[in-house]
Coordinates of C-alpha atoms in Angstrom, one line a residue:
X1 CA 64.9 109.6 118.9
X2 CA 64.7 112.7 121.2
X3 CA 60.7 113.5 120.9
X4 CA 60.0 116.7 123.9
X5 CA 56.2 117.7 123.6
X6 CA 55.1 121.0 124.8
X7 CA 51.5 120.8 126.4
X8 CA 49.6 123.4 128.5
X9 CA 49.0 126.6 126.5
X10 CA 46.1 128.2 125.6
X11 CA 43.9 131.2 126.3
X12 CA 44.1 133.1 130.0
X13 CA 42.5 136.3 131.2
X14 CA 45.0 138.9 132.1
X15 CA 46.3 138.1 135.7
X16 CA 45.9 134.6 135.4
X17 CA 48.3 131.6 136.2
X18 CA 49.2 128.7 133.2
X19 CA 51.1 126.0 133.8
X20 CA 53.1 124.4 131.0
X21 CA 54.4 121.2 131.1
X22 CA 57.0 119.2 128.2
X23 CA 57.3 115.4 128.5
X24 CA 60.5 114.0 127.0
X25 CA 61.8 111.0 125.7
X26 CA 64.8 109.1 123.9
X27 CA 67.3 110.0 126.4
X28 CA 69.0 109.3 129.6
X29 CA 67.4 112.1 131.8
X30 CA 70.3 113.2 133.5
X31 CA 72.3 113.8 130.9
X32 CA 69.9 116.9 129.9
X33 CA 69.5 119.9 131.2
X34 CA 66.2 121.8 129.8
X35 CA 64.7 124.9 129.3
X36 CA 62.0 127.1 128.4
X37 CA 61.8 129.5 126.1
X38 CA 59.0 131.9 124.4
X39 CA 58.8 134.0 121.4
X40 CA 56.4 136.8 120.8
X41 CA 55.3 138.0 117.8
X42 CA 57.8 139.9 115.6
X43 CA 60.5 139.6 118.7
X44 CA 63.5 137.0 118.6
X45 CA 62.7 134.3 121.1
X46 CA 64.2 134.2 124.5
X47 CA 65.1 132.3 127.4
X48 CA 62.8 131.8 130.3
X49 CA 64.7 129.2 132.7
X50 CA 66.4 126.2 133.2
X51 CA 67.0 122.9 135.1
X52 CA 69.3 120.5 135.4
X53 CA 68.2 117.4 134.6
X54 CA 71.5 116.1 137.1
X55 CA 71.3 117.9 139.8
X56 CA 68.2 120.0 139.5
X57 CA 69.8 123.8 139.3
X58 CA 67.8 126.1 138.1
X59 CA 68.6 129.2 136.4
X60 CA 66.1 132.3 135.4
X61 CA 66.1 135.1 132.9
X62 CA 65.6 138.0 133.9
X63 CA 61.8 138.2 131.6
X64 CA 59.8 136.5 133.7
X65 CA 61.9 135.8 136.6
X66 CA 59.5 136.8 139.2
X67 CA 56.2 134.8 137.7
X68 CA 57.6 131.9 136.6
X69 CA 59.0 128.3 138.5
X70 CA 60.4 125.8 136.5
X71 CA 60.2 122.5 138.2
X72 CA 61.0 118.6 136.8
X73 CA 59.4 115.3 137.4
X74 CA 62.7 113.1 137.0
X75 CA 60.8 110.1 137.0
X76 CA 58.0 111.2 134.7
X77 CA 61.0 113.2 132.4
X78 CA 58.4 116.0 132.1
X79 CA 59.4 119.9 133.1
X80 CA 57.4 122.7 134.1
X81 CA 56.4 125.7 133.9
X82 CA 54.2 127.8 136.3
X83 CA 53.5 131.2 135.1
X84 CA 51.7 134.0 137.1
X85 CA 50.5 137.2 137.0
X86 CA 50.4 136.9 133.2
X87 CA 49.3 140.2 131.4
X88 CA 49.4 140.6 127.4
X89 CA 53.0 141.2 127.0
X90 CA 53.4 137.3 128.0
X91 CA 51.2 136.3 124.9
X92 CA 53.5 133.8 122.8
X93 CA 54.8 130.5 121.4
X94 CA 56.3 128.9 124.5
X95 CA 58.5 125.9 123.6
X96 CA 60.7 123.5 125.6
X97 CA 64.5 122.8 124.6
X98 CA 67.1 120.6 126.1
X99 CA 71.0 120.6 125.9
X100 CA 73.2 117.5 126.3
X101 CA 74.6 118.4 129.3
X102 CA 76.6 115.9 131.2
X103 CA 78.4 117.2 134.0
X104 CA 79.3 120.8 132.1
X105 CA 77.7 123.9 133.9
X106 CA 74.3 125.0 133.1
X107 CA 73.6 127.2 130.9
X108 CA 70.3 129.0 129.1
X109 CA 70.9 130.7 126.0
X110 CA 69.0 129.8 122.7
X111 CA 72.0 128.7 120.7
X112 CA 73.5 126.0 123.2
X113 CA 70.1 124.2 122.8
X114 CA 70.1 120.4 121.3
X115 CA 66.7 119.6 121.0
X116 CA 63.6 121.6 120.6
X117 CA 60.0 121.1 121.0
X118 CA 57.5 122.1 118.4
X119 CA 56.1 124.9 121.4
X120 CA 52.6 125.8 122.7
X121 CA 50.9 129.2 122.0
X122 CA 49.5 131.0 125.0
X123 CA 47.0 134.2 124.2
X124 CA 47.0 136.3 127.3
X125 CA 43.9 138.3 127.3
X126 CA 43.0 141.9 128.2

């Protein structure tokens, strides 16, 4: 069973760094790519980046392309997160998501996604 817990969130003054993390388990590692993804209140979620759990590429979205770095433990099967500079606009559910991947290009959009994670609020505060 594919299990990927979110972990990490939680209150942060404006300006602050957070770093998620999401451990998975219940599948061969490199087979996966993974992803991060947040949704605000009342707005449709959206991607934040991804890795390649193969060959460790990494894409960004444009959101938070600039504050964030996604990194991976491969032998721990556990993702990152590092956020920076976070201001109100950042406050949300941030969840984890992985895609069977294989050897087909990365990619970071909502609806290839296999697997999500039950996410992790973070309250950015003024």
């Amino acid at each position: 069973e594919v299990q990927l817990q979110a972990s990490g969130g939680g209150l942060v003054q404006a300006g602050g760094s957070l770093r998620l993390a999401c451990a998975a388990s219940g599948f061969v590692w490199a087979d996966h790519s993974m992803a991060w993804f947040r949704q605000a209140p009342g707005k449709p979620r959206e991607a934040i980046a991804c890795i390649s759990g193969r060959n460790g590429e990494i894409m960004y979205s444009d959101s938070m392309k600039s504050r964030t770095t996604i990194s991976s433990d491969n032998a721990k099967k556990t993702v990152y997160l590092q956020m920076t500079s976070l201001n109100t606009d950042d406050t949300a559910v941030y969840y984890c998501a992985s895609r069977i991947t294989y050897h087909s290009p990365l990619q970071c959009h909502e609806f290839v996604m296999d697997y999500w994670g039950e996410g992790t609020l973070v309250t950015v505060s003024s």
